[in-house]
Amino acid sequence: MKLVFATNNRHKLEEIARLLEGKHEIVSLEEIGCREDIPEEQDTLEGNALQKARYVREHYGCDCFADDTGLEVEALEGRPGVYSARYAGPAKDSRENMRKVLAELEGESNRKACFRTVIALILEGKEYLFEGRVDGEILQEEHGEGGFGYDPVFRPEGFRESFAEMDLDTKNGISHRGRAAEKLARFLK
């Protein structure tokens, strides 16, 4: 089965393709000729994921899925949440986003946080949602060179290393995106 993953994020595409490896052919927006910025104007992860998937279905007629992910920090009342990618501004600069979160948490002892991913699937005209979550904490500073986004400052519960210090297979086995994609994969079987 061929499915379009409504993303231009190379890292997300690699993670999902690896998780669904051998089961489905995952194609990118670029591969279907979609080069425009797909709107993300909703105030929930679910809303944004559905908006992106619906856009691809409506404009390109493909079965597809889209995701939206947010880092939710307890001491920041759930921020950055749905605004995680553009928390420090519209440039979507990961380093600046991390710096802003670290600055807002300076002197804060409660560093509990979670990552949530929602995947919206549109298959044969029907819509489905799959959610994954991982709890952890925000570190005092960046650790590791791998991953992307907030990975260098997020350490999942039960681990000593940040997401950025983990190899991709380990991260996928416990990550929010991995958990949501696993639910998607089980559904597609």
C-alpha atoms as a printed R data frame, in Angstrom:
    type eleno elety resid chain resno       x      y      z
1   ATOM     1    CA   MET     A     1   0.000  0.000  0.000
2   ATOM     2    CA   LYS     A     2   1.283  3.444 -0.935
3   ATOM     3    CA   LEU     A     3   0.686  6.232  1.567
4   ATOM     4    CA   VAL     A     4   1.726  9.859  1.455
5   ATOM     5    CA   PHE     A     5   3.248 11.191  4.659
6   ATOM     6    CA   ALA     A     6   2.328 14.886  4.688
7   ATOM     7    CA   THR     A     7   5.674 16.238  5.808
8   ATOM     8    CA   ASN     A     8   8.739 17.938  4.404
9   ATOM     9    CA   ASN     A     9  10.718 17.078  7.533
10  ATOM    10    CA   ARG     A    10  13.398 14.629  6.428
11  ATOM    11    CA   HIS     A    11  13.974 13.394 10.004
12  ATOM    12    CA   LYS     A    12  10.298 12.570 10.569
13  ATOM    13    CA   LEU     A    13  10.137 10.814  7.200
14  ATOM    14    CA   GLU     A    14  13.152  8.639  8.072
15  ATOM    15    CA   GLU     A    15  11.712  7.725 11.479
16  ATOM    16    CA   ILE     A    16   8.280  6.779 10.132
17  ATOM    17    CA   ALA     A    17   9.642  4.955  7.084
18  ATOM    18    CA   ARG     A    18  11.815  2.852  9.377
19  ATOM    19    CA   LEU     A    19   8.887  2.083 11.691
20  ATOM    20    CA   LEU     A    20   6.661  0.994  8.798
21  ATOM    21    CA   GLU     A    21   9.532 -0.607  6.875
22  ATOM    22    CA   GLY     A    22   8.535 -3.358  4.513
23  ATOM    23    CA   LYS     A    23   4.844 -3.020  5.294
24  ATOM    24    CA   HIS     A    24   3.945  0.051  3.265
25  ATOM    25    CA   GLU     A    25   5.503  2.339  0.695
26  ATOM    26    CA   ILE     A    26   5.748  5.769  2.298
27  ATOM    27    CA   VAL     A    27   6.130  8.688 -0.076
28  ATOM    28    CA   SER     A    28   6.877 12.305  0.784
29  ATOM    29    CA   LEU     A    29   5.085 15.461 -0.241
30  ATOM    30    CA   GLU     A    30   7.947 16.198 -2.626
31  ATOM    31    CA   GLU     A    31   7.401 12.854 -4.373
32  ATOM    32    CA   ILE     A    32   3.788 13.787 -5.190
33  ATOM    33    CA   GLY     A    33   4.790 17.281 -6.324
34  ATOM    34    CA   CYS     A    34   3.493 19.135 -3.268
35  ATOM    35    CA   ARG     A    35   5.872 21.992 -2.622
36  ATOM    36    CA   GLU     A    36   3.539 24.470 -0.962
37  ATOM    37    CA   ASP     A    37   3.387 25.074  2.767
38  ATOM    38    CA   ILE     A    38   0.438 23.125  4.115
39  ATOM    39    CA   PRO     A    39  -1.548 25.194  6.602
40  ATOM    40    CA   GLU     A    40  -1.376 24.422 10.331
41  ATOM    41    CA   GLU     A    41  -3.884 26.851 11.779
42  ATOM    42    CA   GLN     A    42  -5.607 24.816 14.478
43  ATOM    43    CA   ASP     A    43  -5.121 25.159 18.221
44  ATOM    44    CA   THR     A    44  -4.748 21.423 18.920
45  ATOM    45    CA   LEU     A    45  -2.375 18.732 17.701
46  ATOM    46    CA   GLU     A    46  -5.369 16.715 16.483
47  ATOM    47    CA   GLY     A    47  -6.698 19.691 14.530
48  ATOM    48    CA   ASN     A    48  -3.388 20.401 12.822
49  ATOM    49    CA   ALA     A    49  -2.796 16.755 11.898
50  ATOM    50    CA   LEU     A    50  -6.278 16.499 10.384
51  ATOM    51    CA   GLN     A    51  -5.923 19.823  8.571
52  ATOM    52    CA   LYS     A    52  -2.703 18.686  6.894
53  ATOM    53    CA   ALA     A    53  -4.055 15.252  5.940
54  ATOM    54    CA   ARG     A    54  -7.268 16.752  4.571
55  ATOM    55    CA   TYR     A    55  -5.265 19.238  2.498
56  ATOM    56    CA   VAL     A    56  -3.275 16.471  0.821
57  ATOM    57    CA   ARG     A    57  -6.375 14.343  0.241
58  ATOM    58    CA   GLU     A    58  -8.314 17.288 -1.211
59  ATOM    59    CA   HIS     A    59  -5.541 18.672 -3.445
60  ATOM    60    CA   TYR     A    60  -3.763 15.470 -4.502
61  ATOM    61    CA   GLY     A    61  -6.375 12.731 -4.079
62  ATOM    62    CA   CYS     A    62  -4.007 10.438 -2.185
63  ATOM    63    CA   ASP     A    63  -4.488  8.245  0.854
64  ATOM    64    CA   CYS     A    64  -2.266  9.937  3.365
65  ATOM    65    CA   PHE     A    65  -1.356 10.616  6.945
66  ATOM    66    CA   ALA     A    66  -0.023 13.646  8.741
67  ATOM    67    CA   ASP     A    67   1.240 14.246 12.218
68  ATOM    68    CA   ASP     A    68   1.603 17.051 14.658
69  ATOM    69    CA   THR     A    69   3.819 16.915 17.699
70  ATOM    70    CA   GLY     A    70   4.058 19.086 20.740
71  ATOM    71    CA   LEU     A    71   6.331 19.357 23.730
72  ATOM    72    CA   GLU     A    72   4.194 20.052 26.794
73  ATOM    73    CA   VAL     A    73   6.064 21.397 29.828
74  ATOM    74    CA   GLU     A    74   4.199 21.207 33.136
75  ATOM    75    CA   ALA     A    75   5.747 24.344 34.692
76  ATOM    76    CA   LEU     A    76   4.920 26.296 31.534
77  ATOM    77    CA   GLU     A    77   1.244 25.289 31.715
78  ATOM    78    CA   GLY     A    78   1.620 22.956 28.726
79  ATOM    79    CA   ARG     A    79   3.607 25.324 26.520
80  ATOM    80    CA   PRO     A    80   4.967 25.256 23.920
81  ATOM    81    CA   GLY     A    81   2.419 22.551 22.956
82  ATOM    82    CA   VAL     A    82   0.860 23.008 19.543
83  ATOM    83    CA   TYR     A    83   3.256 25.923 18.938
84  ATOM    84    CA   SER     A    84   6.409 23.843 19.550
85  ATOM    85    CA   ALA     A    85   7.877 24.231 16.049
86  ATOM    86    CA   ARG     A    86   7.479 28.017 16.036
87  ATOM    87    CA   TYR     A    87   7.784 28.747 19.756
88  ATOM    88    CA   ALA     A    88  10.598 31.275 19.341
89  ATOM    89    CA   GLY     A    89   9.108 32.747 16.155
90  ATOM    90    CA   PRO     A    90   7.942 31.957 12.637
91  ATOM    91    CA   ALA     A    91  11.428 30.888 11.457
92  ATOM    92    CA   LYS     A    92  10.909 27.490 13.164
93  ATOM    93    CA   ASP     A    93  14.488 27.546 14.483
94  ATOM    94    CA   SER     A    94  15.018 24.493 16.727
95  ATOM    95    CA   ARG     A    95  17.964 26.016 18.586
96  ATOM    96    CA   GLU     A    96  16.042 29.191 19.370
97  ATOM    97    CA   ASN     A    97  13.004 27.156 20.468
98  ATOM    98    CA   MET     A    98  15.178 25.159 22.892
99  ATOM    99    CA   ARG     A    99  16.851 28.297 24.202
100 ATOM   100    CA   LYS     A   100  13.468 29.893 24.877
101 ATOM   101    CA   VAL     A   101  12.213 26.861 26.828
102 ATOM   102    CA   LEU     A   102  15.456 26.658 28.826
103 ATOM   103    CA   ALA     A   103  15.292 30.395 29.600
104 ATOM   104    CA   GLU     A   104  11.676 30.135 30.748
105 ATOM   105    CA   LEU     A   105  12.595 27.216 33.028
106 ATOM   106    CA   GLU     A   106  15.641 28.901 34.547
107 ATOM   107    CA   GLY     A   107  15.458 28.461 38.326
108 ATOM   108    CA   GLU     A   108  12.422 26.149 38.020
109 ATOM   109    CA   SER     A   109  12.711 22.832 39.871
110 ATOM   110    CA   ASN     A   110   9.678 21.236 38.189
111 ATOM   111    CA   ARG     A   111  11.037 20.157 34.813
112 ATOM   112    CA   LYS     A   112   8.396 17.522 34.021
113 ATOM   113    CA   ALA     A   113   7.388 17.410 30.383
114 ATOM   114    CA   CYS     A   114   5.907 15.133 27.783
115 ATOM   115    CA   PHE     A   115   6.013 14.822 24.051
116 ATOM   116    CA   ARG     A   116   2.726 14.029 22.314
117 ATOM   117    CA   THR     A   117   2.260 13.084 18.678
118 ATOM   118    CA   VAL     A   118  -1.061 12.755 16.931
119 ATOM   119    CA   ILE     A   119  -1.210 11.050 13.533
120 ATOM   120    CA   ALA     A   120  -4.261 11.638 11.341
121 ATOM   121    CA   LEU     A   121  -4.826  9.010  8.655
122 ATOM   122    CA   ILE     A   122  -7.198  9.412  5.740
123 ATOM   123    CA   LEU     A   123  -7.725  6.059  4.087
124 ATOM   124    CA   GLU     A   124 -10.390  5.478  1.459
125 ATOM   125    CA   GLY     A   125 -12.162  8.648  2.580
126 ATOM   126    CA   LYS     A   126 -12.328  7.743  6.283
127 ATOM   127    CA   GLU     A   127 -10.429  9.576  9.023
128 ATOM   128    CA   TYR     A   128  -8.580  7.980 11.944
129 ATOM   129    CA   LEU     A   129  -6.460  9.400 14.785
130 ATOM   130    CA   PHE     A   130  -3.564  7.728 16.629
131 ATOM   131    CA   GLU     A   131  -1.783  9.248 19.614
132 ATOM   132    CA   GLY     A   132   1.570  8.539 21.193
133 ATOM   133    CA   ARG     A   133   3.012 10.043 24.353
134 ATOM   134    CA   VAL     A   134   6.258  9.839 26.277
135 ATOM   135    CA   ASP     A   135   6.839 11.433 29.667
136 ATOM   136    CA   GLY     A   136  10.154 12.811 30.824
137 ATOM   137    CA   GLU     A   137  11.904 15.990 31.837
138 ATOM   138    CA   ILE     A   138  13.641 19.014 30.405
139 ATOM   139    CA   LEU     A   139  17.376 18.985 31.059
140 ATOM   140    CA   GLN     A   140  19.336 22.027 32.244
141 ATOM   141    CA   GLU     A   141  21.255 22.166 28.956
142 ATOM   142    CA   GLU     A   142  21.556 20.424 25.597
143 ATOM   143    CA   HIS     A   143  22.978 16.897 25.446
144 ATOM   144    CA   GLY     A   144  23.757 14.955 22.280
145 ATOM   145    CA   GLU     A   145  24.075 15.595 18.578
146 ATOM   146    CA   GLY     A   146  21.389 13.315 17.155
147 ATOM   147    CA   GLY     A   147  17.686 13.745 16.737
148 ATOM   148    CA   PHE     A   148  16.011 17.038 15.958
149 ATOM   149    CA   GLY     A   149  13.764 19.645 17.504
150 ATOM   150    CA   TYR     A   150  13.831 19.529 21.295
151 ATOM   151    CA   ASP     A   151  15.594 16.131 21.443
152 ATOM   152    CA   PRO     A   152  18.817 17.512 23.018
153 ATOM   153    CA   VAL     A   153  16.937 18.884 26.050
154 ATOM   154    CA   PHE     A   154  14.386 16.087 26.591
155 ATOM   155    CA   ARG     A   155  15.205 13.003 28.669
156 ATOM   156    CA   PRO     A   156  12.493 10.306 28.739
157 ATOM   157    CA   GLU     A   157  11.551  8.676 32.041
158 ATOM   158    CA   GLY     A   158  13.702  5.693 32.927
159 ATOM   159    CA   PHE     A   159  16.683  6.772 30.798
160 ATOM   160    CA   ARG     A   160  19.935  8.558 31.511
161 ATOM   161    CA   GLU     A   161  20.344 10.052 28.063
162 ATOM   162    CA   SER     A   162  18.416 12.615 26.066
163 ATOM   163    CA   PHE     A   163  16.621 11.666 22.859
164 ATOM   164    CA   ALA     A   164  19.538 13.300 20.979
165 ATOM   165    CA   GLU     A   165  21.990 10.870 22.605
166 ATOM   166    CA   MET     A   166  20.027  7.757 21.602
167 ATOM   167    CA   ASP     A   167  20.384  5.792 18.406
168 ATOM   168    CA   LEU     A   168  17.341  5.938 16.150
169 ATOM   169    CA   ASP     A   169  16.125  2.412 16.938
170 ATOM   170    CA   THR     A   170  16.185  3.040 20.702
171 ATOM   171    CA   LYS     A   171  14.432  6.367 20.321
172 ATOM   172    CA   ASN     A   172  11.790  4.923 17.978
173 ATOM   173    CA   GLY     A   173  11.119  2.141 20.450
174 ATOM   174    CA   ILE     A   174  10.017  4.568 23.165
175 ATOM   175    CA   SER     A   175   9.205  7.867 21.479
176 ATOM   176    CA   HIS     A   176   5.870  9.601 21.133
177 ATOM   177    CA   ARG     A   177   6.097  9.405 17.344
178 ATOM   178    CA   GLY     A   178   7.140  5.766 17.549
179 ATOM   179    CA   ARG     A   179   4.170  4.916 19.753
180 ATOM   180    CA   ALA     A   180   1.707  6.732 17.486
181 ATOM   181    CA   ALA     A   181   3.265  5.140 14.388
182 ATOM   182    CA   GLU     A   182   3.080  1.710 16.010
183 ATOM   183    CA   LYS     A   183  -0.669  2.199 16.499
184 ATOM   184    CA   LEU     A   184  -0.921  3.325 12.860
185 ATOM   185    CA   ALA     A   185   1.050  0.258 11.705
186 ATOM   186    CA   ARG     A   186  -1.132 -2.117 13.740
187 ATOM   187    CA   PHE     A   187  -4.245 -0.527 12.264
188 ATOM   188    CA   LEU     A   188  -2.915 -0.852  8.706
189 ATOM   189    CA   LYS     A   189  -2.169 -4.599  9.057
